Amino acid sequence: MRNRDRPVSALEQQPSTQNPSRKAEPLQKAQVVQTLELTYVATHMVPPVLLHCLNILTIGQYSLAGWFSAHQLVMTVLAHLSPYIPLSRYQLYAVRLPFNIMIAVFFGNVVGFAEFTLSLQSAVAGAAMGIVSTLLWVGGPKLISFGKSKRRPWNPYTAHEGNTAHLLVIIRMFNSSVFTPFFEEVYDRGFLYRAFFNLLSGWQYISFHAISLKAVNLISLAAAMFCFGAGHTRFACEPILGMLFALCMHGLVFYFDSLGPAILAHAVCNLMLGVWVVCAQDWMFW
């Protein structure tokens, strides 16, 4: 539900679709804002605290990327403060849960869920794609084997025992299968792809909300896939698997004109992958 008491921003007044041949009036502020949002991809590679602050201050509360930046800012600060906090990295991960809930609630009140429709057909397709994606993720390292990861696996049983470790696993499973699919699909498929699309179209659209989810541009698709893969580096071949996974999610969004099926597929994949991690003790996927 949208909050009807708040003033509607200029970005939200844009229609959901727009004639591609009709260019919007020049709007310097919107171009600056979207340029800043587009630079968010660099936060996978560099310490992002300053950029997150800039995003939040410049974009404001009515932006998808603004909310995502606020969420990531909190997580980044916690990661940098971890050596000075008397908590293990597994306990620090658990701190994500209340922030995830808060961001999701505010997102629903401020931005709304108009682009998240889900029919029976799209739900079945999303669930099936989630199963296929799980097989891709689990089998990928066996088919694409090169290099060795230096990253330490996320295994709370190495630092905790009994119920504490069990609870941390449950929190990780819940975060990864509920909030991670939502945040990543909203950002990567809902915003980032359309930001690239707008950039390559010469800023035809005042807001990326005005770009249809079915609009296809291969260069924008390749750029968004690359950025998603760059954010997944837990083991050597994961960037490749990440790009393939992103292609599958984009396919669902293009076909059904909705983020709903991709979020469901992502949730099913992460849930099944979590079950695999725990049952097979294959912690490298976490």
Backbone as a ProteinNet text record, in pm:
[ID]
protein_1_A
[PRIMARY]
MRNRDRPVSALEQQPSTQNPSRKAEPLQKAQVVQTLELTYVATHMVPPVLLHCLNILTIGQYSLAGWFSAHQLVMTVLAHLSPYIPLSRYQLYAVRLPFNIMIAVFFGNVVGFAEFTLSLQSAVAGAAMGIVSTLLWVGGPKLISFGKSKRRPWNPYTAHEGNTAHLLVIIRMFNSSVFTPFFEEVYDRGFLYRAFFNLLSGWQYISFHAISLKAVNLISLAAAMFCFGAGHTRFACEPILGMLFALCMHGLVFYFDSLGPAILAHAVCNLMLGVWVVCAQDWMFW
[TERTIARY]
84.4	0	87.7	52.2	127	75.7	162.7	123.5	57.3	-75.7	-148.1	-135.6	-83.7	-74.6	47.6	149.4	271.2	259.8	331.5	330	393	338.5	390.4	506.4	618.7	736.7	722	809.8	805.3	833.2	922.3	956.5	837.6	756	645.1	527.9	526	417.3	430.5	544.4	565.3	481.1	427.6	349.8	438.9	377	453.6	512.6	453.6	508.9	515.9	599.6	619.2	657.6	611.6	643.4	792.1	865.9	1011.3	1052.2	964	1000.4	984.6	918	893.9	991.9	1084.3	1185.3	1128.2	1168.3	1126.1	1199.8	1139.1	1206.7	1335.5	1439.2	1565.5	1543	1597.6	1585.8	1720.9	1798.7	1936.8	1945.5	1857.6	1863.1	1841.8	1743.1	1716.1	1836.1	1902.6	2019.8	2133.1	2151.3	2255	2223.9	2098.2	2056.7	2080.6	2039.4	2054.3	2200.5	2280.8	2424.1	2484	2443.5	2491.7	2446.7	2321.2	2271.1	2348.7	2380.2	2452.8	2591.6	2652.9	2786.6	2784.1	2665.6	2654.5	2720.4	2732.8	2795.4	2938.4	3002.4	3140.4	3150.9	3040	3045.8	3074.4	3070.8	3112.4	3265.2	3336.7	3481.3	3552.9	3489.6	3557.5	3477	3540.4	3464.8	3355.4	3228.5	3119.6	3057.1	3114.6	3047.7	3014.5	3113.2	3091.5	2986.7	2994.5	2900.3	2758.8	2745.3	2613.2	2553.7	2634.7	2587.2	2543.1	2622.4	2590	2459.7	2442.2	2318.4	2197.9	2207.2	2093.4	2057.4	2159.8	2135.6	2082.2	2132.4	2096.6	1966.2	1949.5	1834.8	1709.3	1724.2	1608.6	1534.5	1428.9	1362.8	1270.8	1241.4	1147.2	1214.3	1340.7	1415.3	1444.1	1431.8	1468.4	1614.5	1701	1844	1878.4	1800.4	1824.7	1803.6	1695.7	1669.5	1773.2	1809	1909.4	2042.8	2075.6	2200.1	2199.8	2084.1	2074.8	2100	2041.3	2061	2207.2	2267.7	2405.5	2502.2	2467.1	2552	2564.6	2452.6	2454.7	2541	2523.3	2600.1	2750.1	2782.8	2922.9	2989.9	2919.4	2974.8	2999.4	2903.5	2920.6	3040.5	3057.9	3170.6	3304	3310.6	3435.2	3462.1	3356.1	3372.9	3389.1	3377.2	3378.8	3501.4	3623.2	3737.7	3725.9	3637.6	3626.7	3498	3420.2	3294.4	3311.6	3274.7	3294.6	3193.3	3176.3	3086.1	3157.1	3126.2	3183	3117.2	3178.6	3120	2986	2963.9	2835.9	2727.2	2763	2667.4	2639.1	2741.3	2720.4	2624.4	2633.7	2541	2397.4	2375.6	2240.7	2182	2270.3	2222.5	2151.5	2176.7	2110.3	1957.8	1911.9	1769.8	1679.2	1698.8	1608.9	1619.3	1739.8	1754.2	1684	1693	1622.8	1472.3	1418.3	1274.7	1235.2	1315.2	1284.8	1285.1	1386.8	1396.5	1281.5	1245.9	1137.1	1003.8	979	854.1	846.9	954.3	955.7	946	1008.5	1001.7	856.8	784.9	645.5	559.6	584.8	505.2	536	662.8	705.2	699.9	752.3	763.4	645.3	601	489.6	535.9	441	473.7	402.3	385.7	311.6	379.5	510.7	583.8	609.5	534.5	562.2	446.9	365.8	250.7	295.2	209.8	243.1	116.1	111.2	-0.6	37.2	-59.5	-31.6	75.2	64	161.3	300.4	309.2	440.7	499.7	412.6	460.5	519.3	452.2	503.5	635.5	640.2	763.6	876.5	845.3	946.2	999.5	909.1	951.2	1037.7	996.5	1073.9	1212.1	1218.8	1347.6	1435.8	1373.5	1449.7	1515.9	1445.5	1500.7	1616.3	1594.5	1699.3	1822.3	1800.6	1911.3	1990.3	1920.6	1990.4	2084.1	2034.5	2118.1	2238.1	2215.3	2324.9	2429.1	2384.5	2475.6	2555.8	2486.8	2554.1	2644.8	2598.4	2676.9	2781.7	2765.4	2857.6	3003.8	3038.9	3180.5	3241	3157.1	3208.8	3232	3152.7	3166.9	3267	3272.8	3364.3	3463.6	3568.8	3664.3	3795.1	3824.1	3951.9	3980.1	4105.5	4146.8	4095.7	4140.3	4097.5	4055.5	3948.3	3899.4	3977.3	4013.6	4083.6	3986.2	3859.7	3758.6	3728.5	3713.6	3682.8	3533.9	3494.7	3352.6	3276.8	3148	3062.5	3006.6	3074	3034.4	3033.8	2915.7	2910.1	2950.8	2951.5	2988.6	3137.5	3215.3	3358.2	3383	3284.2	3302.3	3200.4	3092.3	2986.3	2942.5	2871.7	2826	2676.8	2619	2482.4	2378.5	2287.1	2172.5	2212.8	2323.8	2368.9	2401.3	2475.9	2510.8	2386.8	2295.5	2171.8	2090.8	2080.2	2003.7	2066	2198.4	2266.3	2242.8	2238.1	2208.6	2066.2	1971.3	1831.6	1818.1	1886.2	1881.2	1941.4	2053.6	2115.7	2020.7	1956	1863.2	1746	1694.6	1580.1	1618.4	1730.4	1776.4	1795.7	1864.5	1901.9	1783.9	1680.1	1567.3	1447.7	1448.8	1337.5	1381.7	1482.6	1520.1	1619.2	1717.4	1815.2	1749.3	1658.1	1592.6	1519.3	1451.2	1375.8	1468	1569.9	1659.2	1736.2	1788.9	1872.2	1790	1669.7	1588.3	1538.3	1497.5	1454.5	1567.8	1687.1	1798.3	1852.4	1891.9	1961.6	1869.1	1751.2	1659.8	1565.9	1523.7	1427.4	1487.6	1607	1669.7	1789.8	1890.8	2020.3	2009.9	1938.5	1923.2	1858.6	1754.2	1684.3	1766.3	1855	1944.2	2042.1	2097.5	2182.6	2102.6	1979.8	1893.3	1872.6	1845.5	1822.8	1949.3	2062.8	2189.8	2216.8	2196.3	2224.9	2121.6	2003.7	1901.8	1912.6	2020.7	2040.9	1952.7	1920.1	1836.6	1700.2	1636.5	1502.9	1399.9	1424.1	1323.6	1365.1	1271.9	1300.6	1325.8	1254.6	1269.9	1281	1358.9	1368.8	1238.1	1147.4	1015.6	935.5	967.3	893.8	934.1	1038.8	1086.9	1019.4	957.8	888.4	987.1	941.8	1024.8	1048.6	967	981.5	1076.5	1123.2	1213.3	1348	1390.7	1511.9	1621	1738.7	1857.8	1974.9	2038.7	2140.5	2262.8	2301.4	2417.8	2385.6	2266.7	2225.3	2217.1	2167.4	2157	2295.1	2389.5	2525	2590.1	2569.2	2627.7	2568.8	2436.7	2372.2	2413.3	2426	2470.6	2612.6	2699.2	2837	2842.6	2763.5	2764.2	2714	2612.6	2561.4	2666.3	2732.5	2837.7	2953.8	2986.5	3098.5	3071.2	2943.8	2909.2	2905.3	2937	2935.6	3073.4	3153.7	3293.4	3333.6	3240	3272.9	3367	3361	3454.4	3486.7	3585.8	3648.8	3551.8	3461.1	3375.4	3241.3	3221.2	3090	3052.1	3145.1	3103.2	3036.8	3087.5	3026.5	2887.4	2874.7	2744.3	2648	2700.4	2617.1	2562.3	2645	2598	2493.5	2512.2	2413.1	2281.9	2294	2174.9	2101.3	2176.1	2115.4	2041.5	2098.6	2031.9	1897.3	1893.2	1767.6	1665.1	1709.2	1616.4	1565.8	1655.1	1611.5	1510.6	1530.9	1436.8	1296.9	1286.2	1155.7	1092.3	1173.5	1121.6	1074.1	1151.9	1115.1	984.7	973.1	859.5	730.3	736.6	614.7	592.3	686.4	672.2	648.5	722.2	705.3	830.3	859.2	970.6	930.7	800.9	751.2	807.9	802.4	855.6	1005.4	1081	1225.5	1253.6	1177.2	1194.3	1162.8	1054.6	1018.9	1126.3	1175	1279.7	1406	1441.5	1560.6	1543	1422.1	1394	1401.6	1342.1	1346.1	1490.2	1566.6	1707.2	1786.7	1773.5	1850.8	1809	1679.4	1631.7	1686.9	1676.2	1726.8	1878.6	1945.7	2090.7	2129.6	2051.2	2076.8	2058.3	1954.2	1931.7	2049	2097.4	2212.7	2336.5	2359.9	2476.9	2476.1	2361.4	2351.6	2358	2284.3	2278.1	2408.5	2469.9	2593.2	2718.7	2700.6	2814.4	2905.8	2843.8	2917.3	2915.2	2993.8	2984	3036.5	3100	3157.1	3048.1	2923.2	2814.9	2761.7	2806.1	2769.4	2890.9
-119.9	0	124.5	221.7	346.9	435.3	515.7	612	729.5	744.1	846.5	984.9	990.5	1119.5	1200	1133.1	1203.5	1264.6	1372.9	1430.2	1336.4	1334.7	1248.4	1317.7	1245.3	1305.2	1315.5	1394	1411	1281.3	1199.7	1072.8	979.1	980.5	886.6	928	1051.6	1095.8	1046.8	984.8	937.3	813.8	796	676.5	555.1	436.6	312.5	282.3	337.1	318.1	453.6	460.7	586.9	556.3	639.3	621.1	641.8	536.5	550.8	659	690.6	789.5	932.6	946.1	1079.8	1107.1	1197.4	1228.6	1320.8	1293.2	1377.6	1510.2	1610.4	1739.4	1723.9	1797.3	1786.8	1815.1	1730.4	1749.2	1717.4	1821.2	1803.1	1728.2	1761.1	1696.7	1546.4	1506.2	1362.8	1292	1355.8	1294.9	1280.4	1381.6	1373.4	1261.7	1254	1150.5	1011.3	990.1	857.9	825.2	927	902.5	855.3	918.1	876	733.1	702.6	568.2	466.3	504.6	413.5	383.3	479.8	456.9	360.6	322.2	229.2	94.8	60.9	-66.9	-73.8	42	42.6	-2.1	-5.4	-41.3	-188.7	-267.1	-406.8	-416.1	-314.8	-323.1	-231.8	-121.6	-25.2	-4.1	43.6	74.4	176.4	142.8	224.5	324.1	347	428.6	568.1	635.5	771.3	774.6	678.2	675.9	648.5	561.1	533.6	660	730.7	855.3	954.3	965.1	1055.7	1015	884.8	834.2	871.8	844.7	868.7	1016.6	1102.5	1245.9	1303.4	1253.2	1311.1	1255.6	1124.2	1058.8	1072.6	1064.1	1079.8	949.5	957.7	838.1	773.9	839	783.3	700.2	668.6	595.8	453.8	360.3	221.4	213.4	276.3	269.8	343.4	445	515.5	425.6	349.3	256.1	145.3	94.9	-10.7	41	165.1	224	237.4	275.4	287	151.9	48.8	-86.3	-127.7	-108.1	-148.6	-65.3	60.6	146	89.6	48.8	-8.6	-133.9	-219.8	-344	-316.7	-216.6	-182.8	-128.4	-40	15.8	-96	-187.9	-299.3	-385.2	-408.2	-490.5	-424.2	-292.1	-221.6	-209.5	-213.6	-202.8	-338.4	-445	-578.9	-608.7	-560	-588.1	-524.5	-422.9	-351.5	-385.9	-478.1	-518.6	-658.7	-679.3	-810.9	-914.3	-926.1	-1025.2	-1095.3	-1220.3	-1291.6	-1243.2	-1273.5	-1229.2	-1295.7	-1409.1	-1478.6	-1407.9	-1358.9	-1282.1	-1146.5	-1087	-960.5	-978.4	-1094	-1119.2	-1119.7	-1171.2	-1177.1	-1038	-936.5	-799.5	-751.1	-814.6	-776.5	-790	-888.3	-921.6	-804.2	-734	-620.8	-508.8	-485.2	-382.5	-424.1	-551.6	-601	-580.8	-613.1	-597.7	-450.6	-363.4	-221.1	-165.1	-198.4	-146	-197.5	-325.4	-382.8	-315.4	-288.2	-222.7	-81	-4.8	131.8	133.7	35.7	27.9	12.5	-77.5	-99.8	22.7	97.4	216.1	331.8	343.2	460.3	436	321.8	294.9	213.8	115.7	33.3	-89.9	-175.1	-304.1	-325.2	-218	-227.4	-318	-333.9	-412.4	-556.6	-604	-735.4	-833.4	-813.1	-899.7	-1043.5	-1137.6	-1278.6	-1355.8	-1418.7	-1504.1	-1649.6	-1739.2	-1881.2	-1929	-1886	-1926.4	-1874.1	-1747.4	-1690	-1749	-1784.5	-1845.8	-1983.7	-2061.5	-2194.2	-2181.5	-2086.2	-2064.3	-2018.8	-1932	-1883.8	-1995.1	-2077.4	-2188.4	-2287.1	-2317	-2409.4	-2353.2	-2223.9	-2161.1	-2161.3	-2148.6	-2154.5	-2290.1	-2397.8	-2532.5	-2550.8	-2506	-2515.8	-2435.4	-2317.1	-2231.8	-2295.9	-2366.5	-2436.5	-2543.2	-2618.4	-2720.9	-2657.2	-2541.1	-2468	-2426.7	-2374.7	-2324.1	-2436.9	-2547.3	-2658.7	-2734.9	-2753.7	-2830.5	-2749.7	-2616.5	-2531.2	-2548.6	-2547.3	-2562.2	-2695.2	-2796.6	-2925.6	-2924.6	-2841.4	-2832.6	-2725.9	-2618.1	-2507.2	-2498.6	-2572.9	-2581.2	-2513.1	-2399.7	-2332.4	-2242.3	-2235.4	-2148.2	-2194.7	-2130	-2159.9	-2031.7	-2041.9	-1926.6	-1910.9	-1785.6	-1756.9	-1713.9	-1709.1	-1663.9	-1770.9	-1726.8	-1819.6	-1851.9	-1980.4	-2016.7	-1966.7	-1940.3	-1892	-2013.4	-2057	-2174.9	-2140.7	-2110.3	-2067.6	-2176.1	-2302	-2410.2	-2409.9	-2331.7	-2320.3	-2225.2	-2140.6	-2041.2	-2055.6	-2128	-2140.5	-2285.9	-2315.4	-2451.6	-2453.1	-2571.8	-2596.8	-2503.8	-2455.2	-2376.5	-2243.7	-2185.5	-2058.6	-2075.7	-2179.8	-2206	-2239.8	-2318.8	-2353	-2227.9	-2137	-2014	-1927	-1917.5	-1838.2	-1895.2	-2027	-2091.3	-2058.5	-2062.7	-2032.1	-1887.1	-1795.1	-1653.8	-1634.5	-1702.2	-1692.4	-1744.3	-1857.6	-1915.4	-1820.7	-1760.9	-1670.8	-1545.4	-1485.9	-1366.4	-1394.8	-1504.7	-1532.6	-1574.9	-1632.2	-1680.3	-1586.4	-1484.4	-1389	-1249.4	-1195.7	-1056.7	-1041	-1129.7	-1117.6	-1121	-1215.3	-1213.9	-1083.7	-1033.2	-909	-792.3	-771.6	-657.5	-668.2	-785.2	-798.5	-786.5	-842.6	-831.8	-689	-624.4	-484.8	-398.3	-420.8	-335.4	-375.8	-502.8	-543.8	-550.1	-609.9	-620.3	-499.6	-448.8	-339.6	-204.2	-179.6	-49	-51.7	-134.5	-122.9	-143.9	-248.5	-273.6	-154.2	-99.2	13.5	141.9	152.7	269.2	263.2	144.6	128.1	154.6	104.3	123.9	273.1	348.2	491.2	563.4	522.8	583.8	563.9	441.4	410.4	470.3	505	567.1	719.1	770.3	915	987.2	922.4	980.8	1022.9	935	964.2	971.5	900.8	889.2	969.3	1044.9	1123.8	1031.8	921.8	827.1	686.4	601	463.4	389	441.1	379.4	385.8	483.1	499.8	398.2	321.2	221.8	88.3	31.5	-96.5	-205.3	-295.4	-409.9	-503.4	-490.5	-576.9	-518	-395.9	-331.4	-404.5	-447.4	-528.2	-448.5	-447.3	-389.4	-479.5	-537.7	-639.7	-584.6	-461.7	-403.5	-378	-324.4	-303.2	-435.8	-537.8	-670.8	-724.6	-712.7	-761.8	-686	-553.7	-472.8	-511.5	-528.6	-565.1	-705.8	-797.7	-933	-931.2	-851.5	-841.9	-788.8	-687	-628.3	-728.3	-805.7	-906.3	-1014.3	-1056.8	-1156.7	-1105.1	-974.9	-916.5	-911.5	-915.8	-913.1	-1050	-1155.2	-1291.7	-1354.2	-1354.5	-1398.7	-1493.4	-1574.9	-1664.7	-1776.8	-1817.2	-1915.9	-1879.4	-1946.5	-1900.7	-1879.8	-1975.4	-1965.5	-1899.8	-1849.3	-1794	-1671.1	-1581.7	-1471.3	-1519.2	-1628.7	-1682.9	-1736.3	-1811.1	-1863.3	-1748.8	-1642.6	-1527.1	-1461.8	-1451.4	-1392.2	-1480.7	-1611.8	-1703.2	-1696.2	-1689	-1676.4	-1546.1	-1437.4	-1307.5	-1314.4	-1385.4	-1400.6	-1470.1	-1574.1	-1645.3	-1552.9	-1473	-1382.8	-1274.2	-1219.8	-1120.1	-1179.8	-1304.9	-1371	-1376.3	-1408.3	-1410.2	-1271.5	-1170.4	-1032.9	-987.5	-1014.1	-974.8	-1043.4	-1171.2	-1248.9	-1212.1	-1197.6	-1174.3	-1027.3	-940.3	-796.6	-770.4	-842.3	-829.5	-879.5	-819.9	-867.6	-986.2	-1008.9	-1114.9	-1252.9	-1301.7	-1435.4	-1447.6	-1340.8	-1344.7	-1349	-1274.5	-1277.3	-1416.6	-1477.2	-1612.7	-1713.1	-1705.7	-1797.1	-1781.4	-1658.6	-1629.3	-1685.3	-1670.3	-1720.4	-1872.2	-1938.3	-2085	-2133.1	-2068.4	-2106.3	-2090.9	-1976.2	-1952.8	-2046.6	-2075.8	-2168.2	-2308.3	-2357	-2490.8	-2496.8	-2389.3	-2385.2	-2387.6	-2318.9	-2322	-2460.7	-2529.9	-2667.6	-2756.2	-2736.2	-2811.8	-2783.7	-2656.7	-2619.2	-2690.5	-2689	-2746.6	-2899.1	-2958.5	-3105.1	-3166.4	-3103.3	-3157.4	-3098.6	-3005.6	-2937.9	-2873.3	-2819.7	-2758	-2607	-2557.6	-2420.7	-2316.6	-2355.2	-2255	-2171	-2223.2	-2147.6	-2038.3	-2037.2	-1932.1	-1846.4
0	0	0	-83.2	-80.9	32.9	85.2	187.3	117.1	130.2	54.5	116.8	238.6	305.9	265.7	208	173.2	34	6.8	-128.4	-228.7	-348.6	-454	-521.9	-535.8	-595.7	-746.6	-807.2	-953.1	-1024.4	-966.1	-1030.6	-1032.2	-924.5	-915.6	-1003.4	-1052	-1135.2	-1277.8	-1311	-1446.9	-1473.5	-1592.5	-1624.6	-1630.6	-1622.9	-1622.9	-1759.4	-1862.7	-1996.3	-2064.9	-2168.4	-2238.3	-2381.5	-2472.3	-2611.8	-2633.7	-2678.2	-2693.1	-2789.5	-2886.1	-2986.9	-2935	-2821.3	-2767.1	-2654	-2676.6	-2576.6	-2469.1	-2345.9	-2235.4	-2241	-2175.9	-2167.8	-2087.8	-2125.1	-2050.8	-1902.7	-1818.2	-1674.3	-1613.8	-1590	-1547.5	-1414.3	-1320.3	-1189.6	-1202	-1284.1	-1300.5	-1361	-1456	-1516.8	-1415.9	-1331.1	-1228.8	-1130.9	-1088.6	-994	-1051.1	-1175.3	-1234.2	-1261.3	-1290.6	-1306	-1173.8	-1064.5	-933.2	-902.4	-936.7	-912	-994.7	-1117.6	-1205.9	-1152.3	-1086	-1031	-912.9	-871.5	-758.8	-789.2	-916.4	-951.6	-899.5	-882.8	-835.1	-690.8	-619.2	-478	-456.8	-562.7	-549.4	-536.5	-581.8	-589.5	-490.1	-444.6	-358.6	-231.3	-122.2	-0.4	-30.9	-9.9	-64.5	32	149.8	249.9	195.8	136.9	88.2	-22	-114.1	-226	-177.2	-77.6	-21.6	39.5	117.2	178.8	71.3	-34.9	-144.9	-212.4	-233.1	-293	-208.6	-77.5	10.5	14.7	27.8	37.9	-92.1	-205.7	-335.4	-389.7	-376.5	-439.7	-354.8	-223.8	-137.4	-114.1	-33.6	14.2	-89.4	-200	-295.5	-404.7	-386.9	-489.3	-445.4	-539	-512.6	-469.9	-546.8	-518.1	-389.7	-355.4	-230.9	-110.2	-112.3	-2.9	0.3	-117.2	-123	-69.9	-102.2	-54.9	97	154.5	299.3	365.3	307.9	360.7	351.6	234.9	214.2	298.7	323.2	406.1	547.4	603.3	737.6	740.8	641.1	637.1	619.1	537.5	512	638.1	709.1	832.7	933.3	946.3	1039.5	1000.9	871.1	825.5	858.9	841.5	869.8	1019.6	1100.5	1245.2	1312.6	1234.3	1293.8	1380.3	1345.9	1434.5	1572.6	1586.1	1712.3	1787.3	1732.4	1796	1853.6	1978.5	2041.7	1995.9	1864.6	1807	1692.9	1670.4	1556.2	1428.5	1314.7	1187.1	1163.2	1226	1212.2	1292.1	1410.3	1489.4	1424.8	1363.3	1293.5	1175.9	1111	1000	1050.2	1170.9	1226.8	1246.5	1260.5	1278.3	1152.9	1039.5	915	925.3	1002.7	1002.2	1035.8	1148.6	1176.4	1073.2	1020.2	917.3	788	753.3	635.1	648.5	764.4	787.5	777.7	839.9	839.4	697.5	619.4	483	397.5	411.7	332.5	364.6	493.4	533.8	478.7	494.7	443.2	291	226.2	81	35.9	102.2	65.8	86.4	193.6	222.5	129.3	89.6	12.6	-137.6	-181.9	-325.1	-376.2	-299.8	-344.1	-419.3	-451.9	-512.7	-646.2	-722.8	-848.4	-950.2	-942.2	-1042.6	-998.1	-898.4	-840.8	-860.6	-964.2	-987	-1013.2	-972	-984.9	-1016.5	-1134.1	-1173.2	-1147.8	-1166	-1147.2	-1245.2	-1370.3	-1472.2	-1439.8	-1401.5	-1372.2	-1243.9	-1147.8	-1023.8	-1051.5	-1135.4	-1171.1	-1246.2	-1340.5	-1415.9	-1324.1	-1229.9	-1137.2	-1048.1	-995.6	-910.2	-988	-1111.6	-1194.5	-1225.8	-1255.8	-1283.1	-1159.1	-1042.5	-918.6	-899.6	-933.4	-922.2	-1021.1	-1145.3	-1246.5	-1204.7	-1148.6	-1105.9	-992	-903.7	-795.5	-851.5	-948.9	-1012.9	-1081.4	-1143.7	-1208.1	-1105.5	-991.3	-889.8	-824.8	-793.7	-726.4	-822.8	-945.2	-1042.2	-1115	-1114.8	-1188	-1151.8	-1022.4	-985.6	-1031.1	-1049.4	-1097	-1247.2	-1318.4	-1464.1	-1505	-1426.5	-1456.6	-1342.2	-1351.6	-1241.3	-1279.6	-1216.8	-1237.9	-1119.2	-1082.5	-973.4	-838.5	-734.8	-599.2	-529.1	-452.4	-379.3	-249.5	-217.2	-92.8	17.1	-16.4	77.1	181.5	305.2	412.8	409.9	403.5	398	520	501.2	610.1	682.8	787.4	863	1012.1	1068.9	1209.6	1308.4	1264.1	1355.3	1388.5	1313.9	1345.6	1461.9	1493.4	1599.6	1712.9	1687.2	1787.6	1797.9	1903.8	1925.6	1955.7	1937.8	1981.2	1923.1	2010.6	1967	1903.4	1949.6	1891.3	1743.6	1711	1570.9	1489.2	1547.9	1477.1	1445.8	1543.8	1524.2	1415.9	1413.5	1311.4	1171.6	1161	1032.1	988.4	1081.5	1049.5	1003.2	1072.2	1033.3	894.4	868.8	736.2	629	655.9	560.1	534.2	640.7	628.4	549.9	584.4	512.3	364.2	334.6	195.7	109.7	170.6	91.1	91.2	178.4	183.6	140.5	206.1	181	65.9	56.1	-52.7	-190.3	-219.4	-351.6	-378	-276.4	-293.6	-325.5	-242.7	-261.9	-393.9	-423.5	-543.6	-671.8	-674.1	-795.6	-815.3	-706	-717.1	-770.9	-717.4	-760.8	-898	-913.5	-1035.6	-1156.7	-1141.2	-1254	-1261.3	-1144.3	-1145.1	-1175.2	-1122.5	-1144.5	-1236.6	-1204.6	-1271.1	-1422.2	-1463.5	-1607.4	-1676.5	-1615.6	-1678.5	-1672.9	-1573.5	-1570.9	-1688	-1714.1	-1832.1	-1959.6	-1964	-2080.4	-2106.1	-2001.1	-2014.4	-2059	-2003.7	-2041.8	-2190.5	-2239.3	-2379.4	-2474.9	-2422.8	-2507.9	-2507.7	-2446.2	-2445.4	-2346	-2232.8	-2128.4	-2183.2	-2259.3	-2311.6	-2199.7	-2091.3	-1986.2	-1863.6	-1807.8	-1688.7	-1570.4	-1563.7	-1454	-1509.2	-1444.4	-1491.6	-1470.3	-1384.4	-1368.1	-1498	-1583.1	-1707.9	-1813.9	-1789.6	-1885.3	-1856.3	-1956.3	-1939.1	-1899.7	-1813.5	-1775.5	-1894.2	-1998.1	-2116.1	-2219	-2195.5	-2291.4	-2293.5	-2411.1	-2424.4	-2495.5	-2434.7	-2496	-2459.5	-2559.7	-2533.5	-2461.1	-2493.1	-2426	-2278.8	-2251.9	-2113.5	-2039	-2107.7	-2047.3	-2011.6	-2103.6	-2078.7	-1962.4	-1957.4	-1850.4	-1714.3	-1708.6	-1582.8	-1538.8	-1633.2	-1601.7	-1545.9	-1607.4	-1560.8	-1417.8	-1388.7	-1254.3	-1151.2	-1186.7	-1093.2	-1069	-1175.5	-1159.3	-1076.8	-1093.2	-1018.9	-869.8	-832.2	-691.2	-626.9	-703.3	-649.9	-672.6	-567.8	-580.6	-468.4	-422	-311	-352.6	-479.9	-532.2	-675.6	-732.5	-856.6	-972	-994.4	-1112.3	-1081.5	-960.4	-926.1	-1008.9	-1047.8	-1134.5	-1263.6	-1321.5	-1443.5	-1414	-1303	-1263.8	-1233.8	-1171.9	-1141.5	-1267.7	-1370.4	-1496	-1563.6	-1560.3	-1617.1	-1539.9	-1407.2	-1323.6	-1354.2	-1370.2	-1402.4	-1535.4	-1632.8	-1762.6	-1746.5	-1663.2	-1638.1	-1572.6	-1474.7	-1406	-1500.4	-1582.5	-1680.2	-1777.5	-1816.4	-1906.7	-1847.8	-1719	-1652.6	-1650.9	-1621.3	-1614.5	-1752.2	-1854.4	-1990.2	-2033.1	-2006.2	-2056.6	-1983.9	-1851.4	-1773.6	-1738.8	-1776.8	-1750.3	-1601.4	-1516.5	-1373.2	-1302	-1185.9	-1104.1	-1016.6	-1002.5	-915.6	-944.1	-1068.9	-1097.4	-1069.4	-1096.6	-1071.1	-921.1	-842.7	-697.3	-644.1	-694.7	-651	-690.2	-814.3	-859.8	-775.1	-747.3	-666	-524.6	-469.7	-335	-329.8	-429.1	-434	-447.3	-533.5	-553.8	-424.7	-358.5	-236.2	-123.5	-115.6	-12	-34.5	-158.8	-188.8	-174.6	-211.4	-197.3	-49	33.7	176.7	235.6	191.2	236.6	194.4	72.3	24.2	109.8	140.5	220.2	354.8	421.5	554.8	550	457	451.5	400.9	300.6	242	305.6	401.1	464.4	360	255.5	145.3	165.8	260.7	308.9	211.7	104.5	14	-53	-57.8	-120.2	-27.8	95.5	190.1	222.8
[MASK]
++++++++++++++++++++++++++++++++++++++++++++++++++++++++++++++++++++++++++++++++++++++++++++++++++++++++++++++++++++++++++++++++++++++++++++++++++++++++++++++++++++++++++++++++++++++++++++++++++++++++++++++++++++++++++++++++++++++++++++++++++++++++++++++++++++++++++++++++++++++++++++++

